[in-house]
Short mmCIF file of C-alpha atoms and ligand atoms in Angstrom, two decimals:
data_model
loop_
_atom_site.label_atom_id
_atom_site.label_comp_id
_atom_site.label_asym_id
_atom_site.label_seq_id
_atom_site.Cartn_x
_atom_site.Cartn_y
_atom_site.Cartn_z
CA SER A 1 8.69 14.00 30.75
CA GLY A 2 10.81 13.31 27.41
CA GLU A 3 14.47 13.58 27.07
CA ASN A 4 13.78 15.63 23.66
CA VAL A 5 12.19 18.77 25.17
CA TYR A 6 14.76 21.61 24.80
CA LEU A 7 14.58 25.26 26.26
CA ILE A 8 14.88 27.12 22.83
CA SER A 9 14.74 30.93 24.57
CA ALA A 10 14.83 32.31 27.70
CA SER A 11 14.29 36.31 28.08
CA PRO A 12 14.66 38.64 31.12
CA LEU A 13 11.84 40.79 31.89
CA PRO A 14 11.66 43.90 34.40
CA ASP A 15 10.71 43.14 37.82
CA ASP A 16 12.49 39.83 38.44
CA THR A 17 10.56 37.67 36.04
CA ALA A 18 11.67 35.84 32.75
CA VAL A 19 9.74 34.16 29.90
CA LEU A 20 10.97 30.74 29.44
CA CYS A 21 10.28 29.14 25.95
CA PHE A 22 10.37 25.33 25.75
CA GLU A 23 9.64 23.20 22.37
CA ASP A 24 9.07 19.67 22.22
CA GLN A 25 11.25 18.14 19.27
CA SER A 26 10.04 14.28 19.94
CA ARG A 27 7.93 14.27 16.62
CA GLN A 28 10.22 16.12 14.75
CA GLU A 29 13.21 13.57 15.72
CA GLU A 30 10.74 10.60 15.15
CA SER A 31 9.98 11.57 11.83
CA GLU A 32 13.68 12.31 10.83
CA MET A 33 14.54 8.96 12.03
CA MET A 34 11.34 7.41 9.88
CA ARG A 35 13.08 9.26 6.91
CA ARG A 36 16.33 7.66 7.88
CA ASP A 37 14.66 4.19 7.96
CA PHE A 38 12.86 4.45 4.64
CA VAL A 39 15.92 5.47 2.69
CA ALA A 40 17.76 2.69 4.17
CA ASN A 41 14.95 0.50 3.17
CA ILE A 42 14.76 1.51 -0.42
CA SER A 43 18.36 1.16 -0.73
CA HIS A 44 18.34 -2.29 0.47
CA GLU A 45 15.19 -2.90 -1.39
CA LEU A 46 16.59 -1.72 -4.78
CA ARG A 47 20.05 -3.16 -3.87
CA THR A 48 18.70 -7.12 -3.99
CA PRO A 49 17.46 -7.39 -7.57
CA LEU A 50 20.60 -5.20 -8.51
CA THR A 51 22.92 -7.58 -6.86
CA SER A 52 21.08 -10.80 -8.60
CA LEU A 53 21.24 -8.88 -12.10
CA MET A 54 25.01 -8.30 -11.71
CA GLY A 55 25.80 -11.68 -10.66
CA PHE A 56 23.83 -13.00 -13.90
CA ILE A 57 25.81 -10.67 -16.08
CA GLU A 58 29.08 -12.06 -14.37
CA THR A 59 27.70 -15.79 -15.02
CA LEU A 60 26.89 -14.96 -18.61
CA ARG A 61 30.09 -13.38 -19.28
CA GLY A 62 32.01 -16.36 -17.56
CA PRO A 63 31.04 -19.97 -16.88
CA ALA A 64 27.71 -19.63 -18.88
CA ARG A 65 29.32 -18.00 -22.24
CA GLY A 66 28.22 -20.38 -25.06
CA ASP A 67 25.43 -22.02 -22.96
CA VAL A 68 22.55 -21.29 -25.09
CA ASP A 69 20.14 -22.71 -22.51
CA ALA A 70 21.23 -21.02 -19.71
CA HIS A 71 21.48 -17.81 -21.47
CA ASP A 72 17.45 -17.98 -22.17
CA ARG A 73 16.82 -19.17 -18.24
CA PHE A 74 19.21 -16.42 -17.04
CA LEU A 75 17.71 -13.63 -19.35
CA THR A 76 14.17 -14.49 -18.31
CA ILE A 77 15.16 -13.98 -14.64
CA MET A 78 17.00 -11.13 -15.66
CA GLU A 79 13.82 -9.73 -17.08
CA GLN A 80 11.95 -10.00 -13.82
CA GLU A 81 14.06 -8.69 -11.49
CA ALA A 82 14.39 -5.48 -13.83
CA GLN A 83 10.30 -5.28 -13.93
CA ARG A 84 10.21 -5.52 -10.15
CA MET A 85 12.97 -2.77 -10.11
CA ASN A 86 10.39 -0.85 -12.42
CA ARG A 87 7.40 -1.64 -10.43
CA MET A 88 9.51 -0.71 -7.19
CA VAL A 89 10.10 3.02 -8.71
CA SER A 90 6.44 3.42 -9.92
CA ASP A 91 5.03 2.46 -6.34
CA LEU A 92 7.50 4.80 -4.65
CA LEU A 93 6.51 7.51 -6.98
CA SER A 94 2.69 6.92 -6.20
CA LEU A 95 3.65 6.95 -2.73
CA SER A 96 5.34 10.08 -2.49
CA ARG A 97 2.85 11.89 -4.73
CA VAL A 98 -0.21 10.63 -2.45
CA GLU A 99 1.81 11.80 0.48
CA VAL A 100 2.33 15.18 -0.75
CA ASP A 101 -1.44 15.58 -1.77
CA GLU A 102 -2.61 13.94 1.43
CA ARG A 103 -3.58 17.44 2.90
CA ILE A 104 -5.56 18.43 0.03
CA ARG A 105 -9.17 16.84 0.16
CA PRO A 106 -10.16 15.67 -3.42
CA ARG A 107 -13.25 17.39 -4.88
CA ASP A 108 -14.44 15.40 -7.86
CA ARG A 109 -17.64 13.28 -7.81
CA ILE A 110 -16.72 9.97 -8.39
CA ASP A 111 -18.95 6.66 -8.64
CA LEU A 112 -17.21 3.89 -6.86
CA ALA A 113 -19.03 1.00 -8.54
CA SER A 114 -17.74 2.62 -12.15
CA VAL A 115 -14.31 2.57 -10.68
CA LEU A 116 -14.72 -1.15 -9.39
CA ARG A 117 -16.04 -2.08 -12.88
CA SER A 118 -12.97 -0.83 -14.78
CA VAL A 119 -10.65 -2.08 -12.30
CA ILE A 120 -12.24 -5.71 -12.57
CA ALA A 121 -12.17 -5.54 -16.41
CA THR A 122 -8.16 -4.38 -16.20
CA LEU A 123 -7.66 -7.18 -14.11
CA GLU A 124 -9.42 -9.85 -16.46
CA GLY A 125 -6.35 -11.40 -17.83
CA LYS A 126 -4.78 -11.74 -14.29
CA LEU A 127 -7.95 -13.29 -13.14
CA SER A 128 -8.08 -16.05 -15.46
CA ASP A 129 -4.12 -16.61 -15.47
CA ALA A 130 -4.84 -17.33 -11.73
CA ASP A 131 -7.76 -19.28 -12.41
CA ILE A 132 -9.82 -17.31 -9.93
CA THR A 133 -13.17 -15.80 -10.32
CA VAL A 134 -14.85 -12.24 -9.20
CA ALA A 135 -18.09 -12.29 -7.45
CA ALA A 136 -19.14 -8.81 -7.35
CA ALA A 137 -22.04 -7.29 -5.58
CA ASP A 138 -24.38 -5.08 -7.98
CA LEU A 139 -22.38 -2.67 -9.53
CA GLU A 140 -24.98 -1.08 -11.67
CA GLN A 141 -26.10 1.24 -8.98
CA GLU A 142 -24.24 4.39 -8.36
CA PHE A 143 -22.12 4.83 -4.92
CA SER A 144 -20.64 8.44 -5.36
CA ILE A 145 -18.18 10.10 -3.14
CA LEU A 146 -15.84 13.15 -3.32
CA GLY A 147 -12.64 11.37 -4.79
CA ASP A 148 -9.55 11.38 -6.93
CA ARG A 149 -10.50 8.66 -9.69
CA ASP A 150 -6.74 7.66 -10.42
CA GLN A 151 -6.05 7.18 -6.98
CA LEU A 152 -9.17 5.12 -6.30
CA THR A 153 -8.51 3.04 -9.08
CA GLN A 154 -4.79 2.33 -7.86
CA LEU A 155 -6.50 1.51 -4.50
CA PHE A 156 -8.72 -1.20 -5.62
CA LEU A 157 -6.23 -2.57 -8.08
CA ASN A 158 -3.86 -2.88 -5.40
CA LEU A 159 -6.39 -4.86 -2.99
CA ILE A 160 -7.58 -6.98 -5.72
CA GLU A 161 -4.39 -7.72 -6.92
CA ASN A 162 -3.16 -8.82 -3.52
CA ALA A 163 -6.41 -10.93 -3.42
CA ILE A 164 -5.44 -12.44 -6.62
CA LYS A 165 -1.76 -12.90 -5.40
CA TYR A 166 -2.65 -14.46 -2.16
CA GLY A 167 -6.26 -16.04 -2.97
CA GLY A 168 -5.01 -19.11 -4.46
CA ALA A 169 -6.24 -20.79 -7.73
CA GLY A 170 -9.46 -22.08 -8.11
CA LYS A 171 -11.13 -19.57 -5.44
CA THR A 172 -13.29 -16.81 -5.52
CA ILE A 173 -12.70 -12.90 -4.61
CA HIS A 174 -15.93 -11.23 -3.41
CA VAL A 175 -16.11 -7.86 -3.93
CA GLY A 176 -19.17 -5.73 -2.26
CA ILE A 177 -20.37 -2.31 -2.21
CA GLN A 178 -23.25 -0.85 0.18
CA ARG A 179 -24.26 2.19 1.77
CA LEU A 180 -24.36 2.78 5.40
CA SER A 181 -26.60 5.28 7.05
CA ARG A 182 -23.69 5.89 9.48
CA ASP A 183 -20.73 4.75 10.03
CA GLN A 184 -19.84 5.11 13.81
CA PRO A 185 -16.08 5.97 13.61
CA LEU A 186 -16.06 8.17 10.81
CA ARG A 187 -19.27 9.60 12.63
CA GLN A 188 -21.24 10.10 9.22
CA PRO A 189 -23.07 8.20 6.43
CA ALA A 190 -20.42 6.21 4.39
CA ILE A 191 -20.03 3.97 1.49
CA GLN A 192 -18.50 0.90 2.48
CA VAL A 193 -16.43 -1.60 -0.02
CA GLU A 194 -15.19 -4.89 0.63
CA ILE A 195 -12.65 -7.07 -0.88
CA ARG A 196 -12.61 -10.47 0.33
CA ASP A 197 -10.95 -13.53 -0.60
CA GLU A 198 -10.41 -17.09 0.26
CA GLY A 199 -6.58 -17.56 0.67
CA GLU A 200 -4.67 -18.63 3.68
CA GLY A 201 -5.37 -15.72 5.77
CA ILE A 202 -3.04 -13.74 7.77
CA ASP A 203 -1.90 -14.02 11.37
CA GLU A 204 -3.72 -11.67 13.67
CA MET A 205 -0.05 -10.57 14.98
CA HIS A 206 0.84 -9.01 11.70
CA LEU A 207 -2.63 -7.33 11.03
CA PRO A 208 -1.67 -3.96 12.88
CA ARG A 209 1.97 -3.53 10.59
CA LEU A 210 0.46 -4.45 7.19
CA THR A 211 0.35 -1.09 6.15
CA GLU A 212 3.91 -0.21 6.75
CA ARG A 213 6.09 0.44 3.80
CA PHE A 214 7.93 -2.70 3.08
CA TYR A 215 6.35 -5.02 5.62
CA ARG A 216 5.55 -8.37 4.51
CA VAL A 217 4.12 -11.38 6.23
CA ASP A 218 6.19 -13.91 4.05
CA ASP A 219 9.34 -12.09 2.42
CA HIS A 220 9.86 -15.31 -0.14
CA ARG A 221 6.11 -15.48 -0.90
CA SER A 222 5.91 -11.67 -1.54
CA ARG A 223 8.98 -11.68 -3.64
CA ASP A 224 8.29 -14.72 -5.53
CA GLN A 225 4.87 -12.79 -6.73
CA GLY A 226 6.71 -9.88 -7.90
CA GLY A 227 5.57 -7.67 -4.65
CA THR A 228 7.14 -4.28 -3.56
CA GLY A 229 5.90 -4.58 -0.09
CA LEU A 230 4.44 -0.89 -0.96
CA GLY A 231 0.74 -1.87 -2.01
CA LEU A 232 -1.01 -1.45 1.41
CA ALA A 233 1.03 1.66 2.32
CA ILE A 234 -0.31 3.44 -0.83
CA VAL A 235 -3.59 1.95 -0.14
CA LYS A 236 -3.60 3.60 3.57
CA HIS A 237 -2.52 7.12 2.40
CA ILE A 238 -5.11 7.26 -0.33
CA VAL A 239 -7.86 6.24 2.21
CA ASN A 240 -6.46 8.93 4.37
CA ARG A 241 -6.52 11.34 1.88
CA HIS A 242 -10.39 10.52 1.26
CA ARG A 243 -10.80 10.92 4.77
CA GLY A 244 -11.85 7.20 4.92
CA ARG A 245 -10.83 4.44 7.10
CA LEU A 246 -9.40 0.83 6.44
CA GLU A 247 -10.36 -2.27 8.23
CA ILE A 248 -8.64 -5.66 7.91
CA LYS A 249 -9.83 -8.72 9.06
CA SER A 250 -8.64 -12.46 8.51
CA ASP A 251 -9.20 -15.72 9.39
CA GLN A 252 -6.47 -18.29 8.89
CA GLY A 253 -7.13 -20.80 6.71
CA VAL A 254 -10.70 -19.22 5.70
CA GLY A 255 -9.36 -15.78 4.12
CA SER A 256 -8.73 -11.86 4.21
CA ARG A 257 -11.35 -9.01 4.13
CA PHE A 258 -10.37 -5.63 3.37
CA SER A 259 -13.06 -3.09 3.65
CA VAL A 260 -12.73 0.46 2.99
CA PHE A 261 -15.08 3.26 4.35
CA PHE A 262 -15.41 6.50 2.78
CA PRO A 263 -17.80 9.52 3.90
CA ALA A 264 -20.69 9.20 1.44
CA GLY A 265 -20.61 11.96 -1.41
CA PRO A 266 -23.22 14.73 -2.14
P1 ADP B 301 3.17 -6.99 -1.47
O1 ADP B 301 4.03 -6.26 -2.58
O2 ADP B 301 4.42 -7.60 -0.57
O3 ADP B 301 1.85 -7.76 -1.92
P2 ADP B 301 1.62 -5.28 0.10
O4 ADP B 301 2.05 -3.94 1.12
O5 ADP B 301 0.47 -5.08 -0.70
O6 ADP B 301 3.04 -5.85 -0.28
O7 ADP B 301 1.19 -6.33 1.26
C1 ADP B 301 1.92 -6.50 2.45
C2 ADP B 301 1.76 -7.88 2.70
O8 ADP B 301 0.50 -8.03 3.53
C3 ADP B 301 2.18 -9.07 2.09
O9 ADP B 301 3.69 -9.17 1.57
C4 ADP B 301 1.40 -9.95 2.42
O10 ADP B 301 2.32 -10.77 3.02
C5 ADP B 301 0.33 -9.41 3.14
N1 ADP B 301 -0.93 -9.60 2.37
C6 ADP B 301 -1.72 -8.46 1.65
N2 ADP B 301 -2.94 -8.68 0.96
C7 ADP B 301 -3.15 -9.92 1.49
C8 ADP B 301 -4.30 -10.86 1.42
N3 ADP B 301 -5.26 -10.45 0.54
N4 ADP B 301 -3.83 -12.16 1.77
C9 ADP B 301 -2.99 -12.63 2.44
N5 ADP B 301 -1.88 -11.67 2.81
C10 ADP B 301 -1.75 -10.70 2.42
#
């Protein structure tokens, strides 16, 4: 039915018969198109901070030469832009690493509660700067899965950092973990980890696209927060690699809930 189906060979056989061989190339073309889009997006995303850096360098050399106050202000902005480019490159590397790994299922026995404990400890400074409290479930029990510790750490860091960025000062982030005797979509016993914030929430129309690379609900807000637009794309690939699933629910004005379900471990 598609216009991308090609006849790739035709071989005549004796007795008035022939073999015709067709190949559907629509998937290959789609992935080639996605690759081209991705490269175009990266170039655009990196060019934005670069253009701003070049603009400031010009101003410092020209009109702002000798203006000490302006120097300080501009250098601070330039430092932030350079840090954002640095984060972008790190996120791109993480994304490509996870994509390469995706077919190989991780085999280490990992306690998710201990990963959550260390992620929360790592974020202590950011949490207190943002005046945000974490209310965590009992993380002393063991909740084991077969996983990759570094990637699981990255997954929860991304989700909790988002809850900090978009959660709002003075609010609470709720971290929950529980065992399910059976998760219907995964069709097996599972462990559910839930990160819930009390932020503005996300309009339902955006939910299906949130895990696309560089997709942001509010471009300015994400950039102001130093976001790269890659965090949830990385989360999705890590979840896939662990054969789990991600569920995002959000109520505008109430908050967002990111739940990850993993097949329960041995
Ligand atoms: P970013 O670097 O922009 O935060 P992500 O891939 O982590 O990129 O998230 C994509 C977009 O999803 C964000 O730009 C933001 O608009 C939205 N988002 C993610 N987490 C939350 C949250 N907890 N509350 C509200 N919006 C969120």
